[in-house]
């Protein structure tokens, strides 16, 4: 999406880059003018290239600033989308569990019997019923009220969380509710949900999120309605706190189908009840400009991702919104401490194209400047002026390349920041989902342990010998709660008295009847001192579960008369293979990479996607890029910190963490090669002793040939591959020679010099060299190098000799010339080559090109 101009005006970094690149464009125009005025004849060969370079940089400037603006906008959109999508998805998954809860509790035999009883019986049973519902509310702490209503709306039982001791009471101010959900639940076959104004709302609140289900007697007649009031405000505050991050400028809201705010992360900023002027739900997704309270905001809205077919309440959306004045305020240096951003930049085709174009422009510019310096050595009158122009061109090229590199680096940093944010948010969402999912498992085992049937059967050893009723109950529960592989009930001796179907559904549970649970399970259950406590095994193998290790949650079943006496236990086996995989697959959502759950020791509990095992263990607390097997990943790790009392105050925390790795693409190391920096002599040069060297780069090293042997640096375009030209031969290339154009054989410098590995795709310049055949005939040959560097005059008396032993494997190295890099003054050793020796290594018979006695004249100097 193209970034609108009215947004660019708020992007400081984009404006700074645009100004800098425009100023450099003016520098190029000044150089053109000065060259045309000071030495028009000598500069005639380079002026077309200067004009072309300036025009291409002008086009590159526009593409760079557009890309920078687009990336900046996309970074903000990603941030807003991550917060909004994470908030609504967590809520939808949470509310899905509520739809299951209300349906299951409405079928509870004790609840149904209470609602079907006459008034006198209900009065007698009310204390026990209140205690039972209070037990439920203590375990499923997401509810702040549980209500039983008669079909006409009369309140039979209500838990009032406003009472001091949280005991169940009949609400003193309301005997009969007009809540519309009562009639809806009576008419529906399944659950109903409603959010809005209600006479059942909590004190001080006008709206409530209620879940309802009709209650039927044994004959199927409706005898009442169960209502669960969800802790909506509390839950939204938790979600907003979890996903809000460190940018308080971003407001998070939940809006209904009428675009009315029903939850806000900052009610002083965006109050409840206001309507936002948002695009309709069917409009194209993305960031939009929104007016609110007389100011311009950028907002992004997200619908919830359906879970198990449940989409959440109709029309609900999460919205993230930030003021346009602060939307693009710099929160960090996008490139500081991120040396990998160049490689990240390469993963985007648009940015990779810009970078390659910039490389091509600068490579062509260096080639022309290099050729101009070769030409200047043959000029007489205006040599100094041409040299001065070339120096300005080279300096402008370096400054322009540096600014372009900085812009690309900033764009790459923005892209890396987007990837970091995405990986971090995915890991956080995975950890949140795991916590909320396992919170329900801890609740389920404790609630089912309160089943009157289980308690009565296990208290009566004679009754527990008949497994049929227990098996039927466990199969019914397991059929409703498919997240479990198996449910098992055992008596106080550890003997299994009932079980649901086997791991593969190939037995009804009878095969376990009469066998014993492990001593560790029995001891864990006996140690539970109250109905609020539970136990959970480590992530271990279980005969009750197919597919490897899993969690088994345990709760004590207590005597129906003496609740202090443990008569057995219930074990619910989590289907980790399917459920953890489903969580991670939902998180990954088809992205290139992996998501995993790991324990503190690095053991992988479950993984989705293509995940090298050794890579998962490298994820630390900070989201960072990591190279592995030629690929670059962004790794994020987030500990599962618990939800409500689960894992925070219940004594159970196994330290599980979520790890996400997003693959960015192939690793690429782009050196700031010596070819991209001008070189200068390290010592003053006496003109009488000067030798002019043409310098170039092959691999990471710099080499030089005497300039009198080099005609020009030509592009490799038009190189024709031909067979039979030797190991170093690349083919034939048509070049311009003093007597006219001709085909010359091109040799590969990497092959001749023994430089390992292929050249980069952006490398490749052909030096046109002149030498003599052994018979004295002139010889022209091409040498393909990576990049040209400089043409310098150096003092041969200052050369260092080639180290001992070089003659054995590199006889073409005659000495080492010490230079310095412009800008930082870093020393660079340049290997001076003997052209004849080099060509002979390529299979050519050539005459010597070195002056007589040169090697003998080289002093024995210490390399500093």
mmCIF file of C-alpha atoms in Angstrom, residues 444-792:
data_model
loop_
_atom_site.group_PDB
_atom_site.id
_atom_site.type_symbol
_atom_site.label_atom_id
_atom_site.label_comp_id
_atom_site.label_asym_id
_atom_site.label_seq_id
_atom_site.Cartn_x
_atom_site.Cartn_y
_atom_site.Cartn_z
ATOM 1 C CA UNK A 444 -12.378 -29.296 35.237
ATOM 2 C CA UNK A 445 -10.702 -31.964 37.339
ATOM 3 C CA UNK A 446 -11.602 -30.203 40.595
ATOM 4 C CA UNK A 447 -15.214 -29.636 39.566
ATOM 5 C CA UNK A 448 -15.813 -33.144 38.298
ATOM 6 C CA UNK A 449 -14.384 -34.497 41.539
ATOM 7 C CA UNK A 450 -17.441 -32.947 43.220
ATOM 8 C CA UNK A 451 -19.864 -35.097 41.196
ATOM 9 C CA UNK A 452 -22.378 -36.653 43.615
ATOM 10 C CA UNK A 453 -22.330 -39.870 41.611
ATOM 11 C CA UNK A 454 -18.538 -40.191 41.873
ATOM 12 C CA UNK A 455 -18.515 -39.328 45.558
ATOM 13 C CA UNK A 456 -21.283 -41.787 46.411
ATOM 14 C CA UNK A 457 -19.837 -44.588 44.292
ATOM 15 C CA UNK A 458 -16.303 -44.323 45.686
ATOM 16 C CA UNK A 459 -17.536 -43.938 49.267
ATOM 17 C CA UNK A 460 -19.427 -47.234 48.931
ATOM 18 C CA UNK A 461 -16.874 -49.886 48.003
ATOM 19 C CA UNK A 462 -19.632 -52.284 47.064
ATOM 20 C CA UNK A 463 -21.124 -49.759 44.646
ATOM 21 C CA UNK A 464 -17.710 -48.980 43.142
ATOM 22 C CA UNK A 465 -17.381 -52.607 42.119
ATOM 23 C CA UNK A 466 -19.977 -51.918 39.417
ATOM 24 C CA UNK A 467 -18.159 -49.824 36.776
ATOM 25 C CA UNK A 468 -21.122 -49.311 34.419
ATOM 26 C CA UNK A 469 -22.519 -46.078 35.970
ATOM 27 C CA UNK A 470 -19.051 -44.565 36.340
ATOM 28 C CA UNK A 471 -18.048 -45.515 32.798
ATOM 29 C CA UNK A 472 -21.238 -43.998 31.428
ATOM 30 C CA UNK A 473 -20.652 -40.717 33.279
ATOM 31 C CA UNK A 474 -17.012 -40.482 32.196
ATOM 32 C CA UNK A 475 -17.872 -41.266 28.589
ATOM 33 C CA UNK A 476 -20.510 -38.543 28.656
ATOM 34 C CA UNK A 477 -18.082 -35.978 30.033
ATOM 35 C CA UNK A 478 -15.292 -37.021 27.666
ATOM 36 C CA UNK A 479 -17.699 -36.737 24.754
ATOM 37 C CA UNK A 480 -18.401 -33.114 25.656
ATOM 38 C CA UNK A 481 -14.792 -32.249 26.501
ATOM 39 C CA UNK A 482 -12.761 -33.696 23.660
ATOM 40 C CA UNK A 483 -9.535 -32.057 24.794
ATOM 41 C CA UNK A 484 -8.972 -35.137 26.961
ATOM 42 C CA UNK A 485 -7.601 -38.478 25.843
ATOM 43 C CA UNK A 486 -9.121 -40.260 28.782
ATOM 44 C CA UNK A 487 -10.829 -39.810 32.141
ATOM 45 C CA UNK A 488 -10.092 -42.275 34.927
ATOM 46 C CA UNK A 489 -11.608 -42.674 38.419
ATOM 47 C CA UNK A 490 -9.939 -44.704 41.183
ATOM 48 C CA UNK A 491 -10.748 -45.530 44.816
ATOM 49 C CA UNK A 492 -8.737 -44.777 47.944
ATOM 50 C CA UNK A 493 -6.650 -47.924 47.387
ATOM 51 C CA UNK A 494 -5.651 -46.736 43.913
ATOM 52 C CA UNK A 495 -7.803 -49.320 42.152
ATOM 53 C CA UNK A 496 -9.408 -48.043 38.925
ATOM 54 C CA UNK A 497 -13.208 -48.174 39.157
ATOM 55 C CA UNK A 498 -14.198 -46.384 35.947
ATOM 56 C CA UNK A 499 -12.688 -45.007 32.722
ATOM 57 C CA UNK A 500 -13.717 -43.469 29.426
ATOM 58 C CA UNK A 501 -12.623 -44.804 26.049
ATOM 59 C CA UNK A 502 -9.028 -45.729 25.286
ATOM 60 C CA UNK A 503 -6.461 -43.534 23.541
ATOM 61 C CA UNK A 504 -7.460 -44.813 20.128
ATOM 62 C CA UNK A 505 -11.131 -45.259 21.003
ATOM 63 C CA UNK A 506 -10.611 -49.002 20.683
ATOM 64 C CA UNK A 507 -11.935 -49.940 24.153
ATOM 65 C CA UNK A 508 -14.686 -48.547 26.408
ATOM 66 C CA UNK A 509 -12.376 -48.316 29.406
ATOM 67 C CA UNK A 510 -13.144 -51.769 30.773
ATOM 68 C CA UNK A 511 -9.557 -52.932 30.188
ATOM 69 C CA UNK A 512 -8.411 -50.655 33.029
ATOM 70 C CA UNK A 513 -11.033 -51.689 35.555
ATOM 71 C CA UNK A 514 -9.381 -53.383 38.508
ATOM 72 C CA UNK A 515 -5.868 -52.239 37.663
ATOM 73 C CA UNK A 516 -4.064 -49.739 39.864
ATOM 74 C CA UNK A 517 -2.776 -46.230 39.327
ATOM 75 C CA UNK A 518 0.813 -45.437 40.155
ATOM 76 C CA UNK A 519 1.857 -44.922 43.741
ATOM 77 C CA UNK A 520 2.891 -41.354 42.845
ATOM 78 C CA UNK A 521 -0.628 -40.508 41.636
ATOM 79 C CA UNK A 522 -2.243 -42.041 44.685
ATOM 80 C CA UNK A 523 0.106 -40.136 47.013
ATOM 81 C CA UNK A 524 -0.469 -36.868 45.146
ATOM 82 C CA UNK A 525 -4.250 -37.185 45.564
ATOM 83 C CA UNK A 526 -4.031 -38.145 49.246
ATOM 84 C CA UNK A 527 -1.951 -35.019 49.888
ATOM 85 C CA UNK A 528 -4.693 -32.676 48.602
ATOM 86 C CA UNK A 529 -6.187 -31.115 51.707
ATOM 87 C CA UNK A 530 -9.132 -29.301 50.150
ATOM 88 C CA UNK A 531 -11.426 -29.102 47.154
ATOM 89 C CA UNK A 532 -9.548 -26.059 45.805
ATOM 90 C CA UNK A 533 -6.337 -28.025 45.361
ATOM 91 C CA UNK A 534 -5.264 -30.187 42.442
ATOM 92 C CA UNK A 535 -2.174 -32.071 41.332
ATOM 93 C CA UNK A 536 -0.621 -32.430 37.919
ATOM 94 C CA UNK A 537 2.008 -34.820 36.652
ATOM 95 C CA UNK A 538 5.058 -33.710 34.777
ATOM 96 C CA UNK A 539 4.954 -33.828 31.011
ATOM 97 C CA UNK A 540 5.469 -37.593 30.988
ATOM 98 C CA UNK A 541 4.592 -40.705 29.020
ATOM 99 C CA UNK A 542 1.307 -42.360 29.975
ATOM 100 C CA UNK A 543 -0.308 -45.653 29.046
ATOM 101 C CA UNK A 544 -3.588 -43.753 29.024
ATOM 102 C CA UNK A 545 -2.460 -41.482 26.205
ATOM 103 C CA UNK A 546 -1.290 -42.247 22.670
ATOM 104 C CA UNK A 547 1.440 -40.235 21.036
ATOM 105 C CA UNK A 548 3.958 -39.501 23.735
ATOM 106 C CA UNK A 549 4.169 -37.425 26.918
ATOM 107 C CA UNK A 550 1.308 -35.356 28.295
ATOM 108 C CA UNK A 551 -0.113 -33.785 31.440
ATOM 109 C CA UNK A 552 -2.509 -35.654 33.717
ATOM 110 C CA UNK A 553 -4.539 -33.505 36.118
ATOM 111 C CA UNK A 554 -5.650 -35.036 39.415
ATOM 112 C CA UNK A 555 -8.215 -34.106 42.046
ATOM 113 C CA UNK A 556 -9.393 -35.822 45.205
ATOM 114 C CA UNK A 557 -12.909 -37.258 45.425
ATOM 115 C CA UNK A 558 -14.271 -36.799 48.940
ATOM 116 C CA UNK A 559 -16.848 -38.594 51.007
ATOM 117 C CA UNK A 560 -20.311 -37.038 50.494
ATOM 118 C CA UNK A 561 -20.853 -36.883 54.269
ATOM 119 C CA UNK A 562 -17.344 -36.225 55.616
ATOM 120 C CA UNK A 563 -15.635 -33.875 53.150
ATOM 121 C CA UNK A 564 -12.316 -34.290 54.993
ATOM 122 C CA UNK A 565 -12.164 -37.972 54.047
ATOM 123 C CA UNK A 566 -10.654 -38.780 50.625
ATOM 124 C CA UNK A 567 -12.370 -41.793 49.063
ATOM 125 C CA UNK A 568 -10.531 -41.762 45.753
ATOM 126 C CA UNK A 569 -9.504 -39.544 42.890
ATOM 127 C CA UNK A 570 -10.139 -38.530 39.295
ATOM 128 C CA UNK A 571 -7.430 -38.296 36.643
ATOM 129 C CA UNK A 572 -8.043 -36.398 33.410
ATOM 130 C CA UNK A 573 -5.488 -36.983 30.673
ATOM 131 C CA UNK A 574 -4.848 -33.988 28.452
ATOM 132 C CA UNK A 575 -4.650 -34.797 24.744
ATOM 133 C CA UNK A 576 -1.354 -32.970 24.363
ATOM 134 C CA UNK A 577 -0.520 -34.342 20.920
ATOM 135 C CA UNK A 578 -3.575 -32.811 19.322
ATOM 136 C CA UNK A 579 -4.263 -29.796 21.506
ATOM 137 C CA UNK A 580 -0.747 -28.357 21.776
ATOM 138 C CA UNK A 581 -0.212 -28.910 18.075
ATOM 139 C CA UNK A 582 -3.499 -27.139 17.314
ATOM 140 C CA UNK A 583 -2.534 -24.152 19.486
ATOM 141 C CA UNK A 584 0.841 -23.794 17.796
ATOM 142 C CA UNK A 585 -0.541 -24.301 14.296
ATOM 143 C CA UNK A 586 -3.120 -21.581 14.934
ATOM 144 C CA UNK A 587 -0.371 -19.265 16.132
ATOM 145 C CA UNK A 588 1.891 -20.005 13.171
ATOM 146 C CA UNK A 589 -1.021 -19.564 10.737
ATOM 147 C CA UNK A 590 0.932 -20.772 7.729
ATOM 148 C CA UNK A 591 3.909 -18.439 8.250
ATOM 149 C CA UNK A 592 7.355 -19.646 7.243
ATOM 150 C CA UNK A 593 8.980 -20.793 10.461
ATOM 151 C CA UNK A 594 7.995 -22.687 13.581
ATOM 152 C CA UNK A 595 6.321 -22.396 16.967
ATOM 153 C CA UNK A 596 7.039 -24.630 19.941
ATOM 154 C CA UNK A 597 6.461 -25.173 23.639
ATOM 155 C CA UNK A 598 9.585 -26.013 25.653
ATOM 156 C CA UNK A 599 10.335 -26.745 29.293
ATOM 157 C CA UNK A 600 13.103 -25.019 31.302
ATOM 158 C CA UNK A 601 15.553 -27.774 30.367
ATOM 159 C CA UNK A 602 15.055 -27.219 26.646
ATOM 160 C CA UNK A 603 12.891 -30.281 26.060
ATOM 161 C CA UNK A 604 10.413 -29.671 23.270
ATOM 162 C CA UNK A 605 6.858 -30.496 24.354
ATOM 163 C CA UNK A 606 5.285 -29.787 20.975
ATOM 164 C CA UNK A 607 6.275 -28.054 17.763
ATOM 165 C CA UNK A 608 4.544 -26.869 14.606
ATOM 166 C CA UNK A 609 6.346 -25.977 11.412
ATOM 167 C CA UNK A 610 9.866 -26.629 10.217
ATOM 168 C CA UNK A 611 11.990 -26.340 13.353
ATOM 169 C CA UNK A 612 15.619 -27.470 13.584
ATOM 170 C CA UNK A 613 15.846 -28.854 17.151
ATOM 171 C CA UNK A 614 19.118 -27.109 17.927
ATOM 172 C CA UNK A 615 17.603 -23.786 16.859
ATOM 173 C CA UNK A 616 14.767 -23.928 19.393
ATOM 174 C CA UNK A 617 17.251 -24.085 22.256
ATOM 175 C CA UNK A 618 18.964 -20.879 21.048
ATOM 176 C CA UNK A 619 15.926 -18.702 21.726
ATOM 177 C CA UNK A 620 16.584 -16.319 24.593
ATOM 178 C CA UNK A 621 14.520 -13.756 26.418
ATOM 179 C CA UNK A 622 15.317 -11.122 23.783
ATOM 180 C CA UNK A 623 13.925 -11.426 20.279
ATOM 181 C CA UNK A 624 16.952 -11.672 18.002
ATOM 182 C CA UNK A 625 18.050 -12.830 14.541
ATOM 183 C CA UNK A 626 19.946 -16.115 14.361
ATOM 184 C CA UNK A 627 21.664 -17.777 11.414
ATOM 185 C CA UNK A 628 21.274 -21.518 11.009
ATOM 186 C CA UNK A 629 22.279 -23.718 8.098
ATOM 187 C CA UNK A 630 22.286 -20.845 5.615
ATOM 188 C CA UNK A 631 18.940 -19.467 6.784
ATOM 189 C CA UNK A 632 18.179 -16.484 8.990
ATOM 190 C CA UNK A 633 15.495 -16.698 11.684
ATOM 191 C CA UNK A 634 13.999 -14.299 14.171
ATOM 192 C CA UNK A 635 13.614 -16.107 17.478
ATOM 193 C CA UNK A 636 11.326 -15.063 20.317
ATOM 194 C CA UNK A 637 10.715 -16.754 23.655
ATOM 195 C CA UNK A 638 7.966 -15.993 26.154
ATOM 196 C CA UNK A 639 7.427 -17.757 29.471
ATOM 197 C CA UNK A 640 3.925 -18.935 30.304
ATOM 198 C CA UNK A 641 3.388 -16.741 33.336
ATOM 199 C CA UNK A 642 -0.007 -18.017 34.408
ATOM 200 C CA UNK A 643 -3.598 -16.818 34.310
ATOM 201 C CA UNK A 644 -5.518 -15.575 37.324
ATOM 202 C CA UNK A 645 -4.602 -17.960 40.161
ATOM 203 C CA UNK A 646 -3.382 -20.685 37.778
ATOM 204 C CA UNK A 647 0.413 -20.988 37.939
ATOM 205 C CA UNK A 648 0.604 -17.732 39.887
ATOM 206 C CA UNK A 649 -0.594 -18.748 43.355
ATOM 207 C CA UNK A 650 -1.651 -22.396 43.158
ATOM 208 C CA UNK A 651 1.844 -23.845 43.583
ATOM 209 C CA UNK A 652 2.087 -25.310 40.079
ATOM 210 C CA UNK A 653 4.512 -23.751 37.622
ATOM 211 C CA UNK A 654 6.624 -26.017 35.437
ATOM 212 C CA UNK A 655 8.343 -23.134 33.650
ATOM 213 C CA UNK A 656 7.022 -23.869 30.177
ATOM 214 C CA UNK A 657 7.770 -21.246 27.539
ATOM 215 C CA UNK A 658 6.586 -20.578 24.016
ATOM 216 C CA UNK A 659 9.243 -20.227 21.318
ATOM 217 C CA UNK A 660 8.579 -18.772 17.867
ATOM 218 C CA UNK A 661 11.034 -18.684 14.982
ATOM 219 C CA UNK A 662 10.181 -16.752 11.816
ATOM 220 C CA UNK A 663 12.347 -17.518 8.814
ATOM 221 C CA UNK A 664 13.507 -14.347 7.092
ATOM 222 C CA UNK A 665 15.273 -15.987 4.167
ATOM 223 C CA UNK A 666 18.752 -17.026 3.126
ATOM 224 C CA UNK A 667 21.606 -15.581 5.166
ATOM 225 C CA UNK A 668 23.709 -13.070 3.310
ATOM 226 C CA UNK A 669 26.845 -11.435 4.586
ATOM 227 C CA UNK A 670 27.595 -8.240 2.713
ATOM 228 C CA UNK A 671 31.007 -6.909 3.644
ATOM 229 C CA UNK A 672 31.797 -3.260 3.470
ATOM 230 C CA UNK A 673 34.505 -4.341 1.025
ATOM 231 C CA UNK A 674 37.663 -2.430 0.341
ATOM 232 C CA UNK A 675 36.318 -1.700 -3.120
ATOM 233 C CA UNK A 676 33.760 0.654 -1.608
ATOM 234 C CA UNK A 677 36.398 2.909 -0.032
ATOM 235 C CA UNK A 678 38.992 5.141 -1.665
ATOM 236 C CA UNK A 679 42.631 4.355 -0.899
ATOM 237 C CA UNK A 680 45.521 6.765 -0.559
ATOM 238 C CA UNK A 681 49.242 6.397 -0.173
ATOM 239 C CA UNK A 682 50.518 5.916 3.350
ATOM 240 C CA UNK A 683 53.716 7.880 2.670
ATOM 241 C CA UNK A 684 54.696 10.893 0.550
ATOM 242 C CA UNK A 685 55.669 9.914 -2.984
ATOM 243 C CA UNK A 686 58.643 11.367 -4.859
ATOM 244 C CA UNK A 687 57.555 11.859 -8.470
ATOM 245 C CA UNK A 688 60.800 10.475 -9.865
ATOM 246 C CA UNK A 689 60.289 7.172 -8.077
ATOM 247 C CA UNK A 690 56.521 6.900 -8.393
ATOM 248 C CA UNK A 691 54.866 3.823 -9.822
ATOM 249 C CA UNK A 692 51.209 4.024 -10.719
ATOM 250 C CA UNK A 693 49.193 1.009 -9.633
ATOM 251 C CA UNK A 694 45.683 0.043 -10.731
ATOM 252 C CA UNK A 695 44.016 -1.563 -7.703
ATOM 253 C CA UNK A 696 41.095 -3.959 -7.608
ATOM 254 C CA UNK A 697 39.424 -6.398 -5.250
ATOM 255 C CA UNK A 698 39.026 -10.152 -5.520
ATOM 256 C CA UNK A 699 37.265 -11.738 -2.580
ATOM 257 C CA UNK A 700 38.237 -9.906 0.605
ATOM 258 C CA UNK A 701 41.756 -8.970 -0.576
ATOM 259 C CA UNK A 702 43.027 -6.054 -2.619
ATOM 260 C CA UNK A 703 45.454 -6.520 -5.528
ATOM 261 C CA UNK A 704 47.271 -4.183 -7.894
ATOM 262 C CA UNK A 705 48.868 -4.247 -11.361
ATOM 263 C CA UNK A 706 51.137 -1.604 -12.857
ATOM 264 C CA UNK A 707 48.835 0.888 -14.555
ATOM 265 C CA UNK A 708 50.767 0.791 -17.839
ATOM 266 C CA UNK A 709 49.501 -2.778 -18.358
ATOM 267 C CA UNK A 710 45.830 -1.818 -17.897
ATOM 268 C CA UNK A 711 43.814 -0.220 -20.708
ATOM 269 C CA UNK A 712 40.429 0.063 -19.016
ATOM 270 C CA UNK A 713 37.840 -1.565 -16.811
ATOM 271 C CA UNK A 714 34.932 -2.848 -18.901
ATOM 272 C CA UNK A 715 31.614 -4.348 -17.928
ATOM 273 C CA UNK A 716 31.188 -8.068 -18.323
ATOM 274 C CA UNK A 717 28.005 -7.631 -20.343
ATOM 275 C CA UNK A 718 28.317 -9.504 -23.613
ATOM 276 C CA UNK A 719 30.719 -12.128 -22.289
ATOM 277 C CA UNK A 720 30.354 -15.240 -24.449
ATOM 278 C CA UNK A 721 31.078 -18.544 -22.766
ATOM 279 C CA UNK A 722 33.259 -20.724 -24.955
ATOM 280 C CA UNK A 723 34.590 -24.256 -24.389
ATOM 281 C CA UNK A 724 38.227 -25.217 -24.230
ATOM 282 C CA UNK A 725 39.723 -22.079 -22.686
ATOM 283 C CA UNK A 726 41.290 -23.731 -19.637
ATOM 284 C CA UNK A 727 40.311 -23.940 -15.990
ATOM 285 C CA UNK A 728 40.535 -20.172 -15.489
ATOM 286 C CA UNK A 729 38.934 -19.247 -18.807
ATOM 287 C CA UNK A 730 35.522 -17.648 -18.786
ATOM 288 C CA UNK A 731 35.017 -16.954 -22.489
ATOM 289 C CA UNK A 732 35.377 -14.134 -25.003
ATOM 290 C CA UNK A 733 34.431 -10.478 -24.705
ATOM 291 C CA UNK A 734 34.430 -7.731 -27.326
ATOM 292 C CA UNK A 735 36.337 -4.677 -26.074
ATOM 293 C CA UNK A 736 37.599 -1.400 -27.507
ATOM 294 C CA UNK A 737 41.342 -1.421 -28.261
ATOM 295 C CA UNK A 738 43.546 1.353 -29.676
ATOM 296 C CA UNK A 739 43.327 -0.159 -33.152
ATOM 297 C CA UNK A 740 39.592 -0.866 -32.960
ATOM 298 C CA UNK A 741 37.351 -3.383 -31.220
ATOM 299 C CA UNK A 742 38.446 -6.997 -30.837
ATOM 300 C CA UNK A 743 37.560 -10.204 -29.023
ATOM 301 C CA UNK A 744 39.772 -10.967 -26.048
ATOM 302 C CA UNK A 745 39.947 -14.018 -23.889
ATOM 303 C CA UNK A 746 38.702 -13.412 -20.308
ATOM 304 C CA UNK A 747 40.269 -15.181 -17.340
ATOM 305 C CA UNK A 748 38.777 -15.542 -13.855
ATOM 306 C CA UNK A 749 40.898 -13.804 -11.226
ATOM 307 C CA UNK A 750 39.320 -15.893 -8.476
ATOM 308 C CA UNK A 751 40.482 -19.065 -10.194
ATOM 309 C CA UNK A 752 43.998 -17.750 -10.856
ATOM 310 C CA UNK A 753 44.491 -16.341 -7.357
ATOM 311 C CA UNK A 754 42.926 -19.313 -5.576
ATOM 312 C CA UNK A 755 40.108 -17.312 -3.959
ATOM 313 C CA UNK A 756 37.498 -19.828 -2.753
ATOM 314 C CA UNK A 757 33.785 -19.561 -3.465
ATOM 315 C CA UNK A 758 31.884 -17.862 -6.240
ATOM 316 C CA UNK A 759 31.688 -14.106 -6.601
ATOM 317 C CA UNK A 760 28.590 -12.261 -5.436
ATOM 318 C CA UNK A 761 25.952 -11.651 -8.052
ATOM 319 C CA UNK A 762 26.660 -7.906 -7.905
ATOM 320 C CA UNK A 763 30.387 -8.362 -8.527
ATOM 321 C CA UNK A 764 32.132 -8.563 -11.857
ATOM 322 C CA UNK A 765 34.334 -6.110 -13.825
ATOM 323 C CA UNK A 766 36.683 -7.074 -16.648
ATOM 324 C CA UNK A 767 40.134 -5.426 -16.707
ATOM 325 C CA UNK A 768 41.473 -5.149 -20.254
ATOM 326 C CA UNK A 769 45.209 -5.854 -19.973
ATOM 327 C CA UNK A 770 48.071 -5.542 -22.464
ATOM 328 C CA UNK A 771 51.141 -7.750 -22.485
ATOM 329 C CA UNK A 772 53.377 -9.508 -25.009
ATOM 330 C CA UNK A 773 53.469 -13.040 -26.316
ATOM 331 C CA UNK A 774 56.721 -14.875 -25.791
ATOM 332 C CA UNK A 775 57.504 -14.180 -29.472
ATOM 333 C CA UNK A 776 57.099 -10.431 -28.944
ATOM 334 C CA UNK A 777 53.655 -10.059 -30.506
ATOM 335 C CA UNK A 778 51.201 -7.841 -28.616
ATOM 336 C CA UNK A 779 48.664 -9.631 -26.436
ATOM 337 C CA UNK A 780 45.418 -8.341 -25.007
ATOM 338 C CA UNK A 781 43.542 -10.313 -22.381
ATOM 339 C CA UNK A 782 40.648 -9.723 -19.996
ATOM 340 C CA UNK A 783 40.779 -10.418 -16.260
ATOM 341 C CA UNK A 784 37.443 -10.644 -14.456
ATOM 342 C CA UNK A 785 37.774 -9.177 -10.937
ATOM 343 C CA UNK A 786 35.158 -8.420 -8.318
ATOM 344 C CA UNK A 787 35.483 -4.633 -8.083
ATOM 345 C CA UNK A 788 37.868 -1.858 -9.034
ATOM 346 C CA UNK A 789 39.258 0.223 -6.179
ATOM 347 C CA UNK A 790 41.706 3.017 -6.963
ATOM 348 C CA UNK A 791 44.526 4.171 -9.223
ATOM 349 C CA UNK A 792 47.395 5.446 -7.057
#
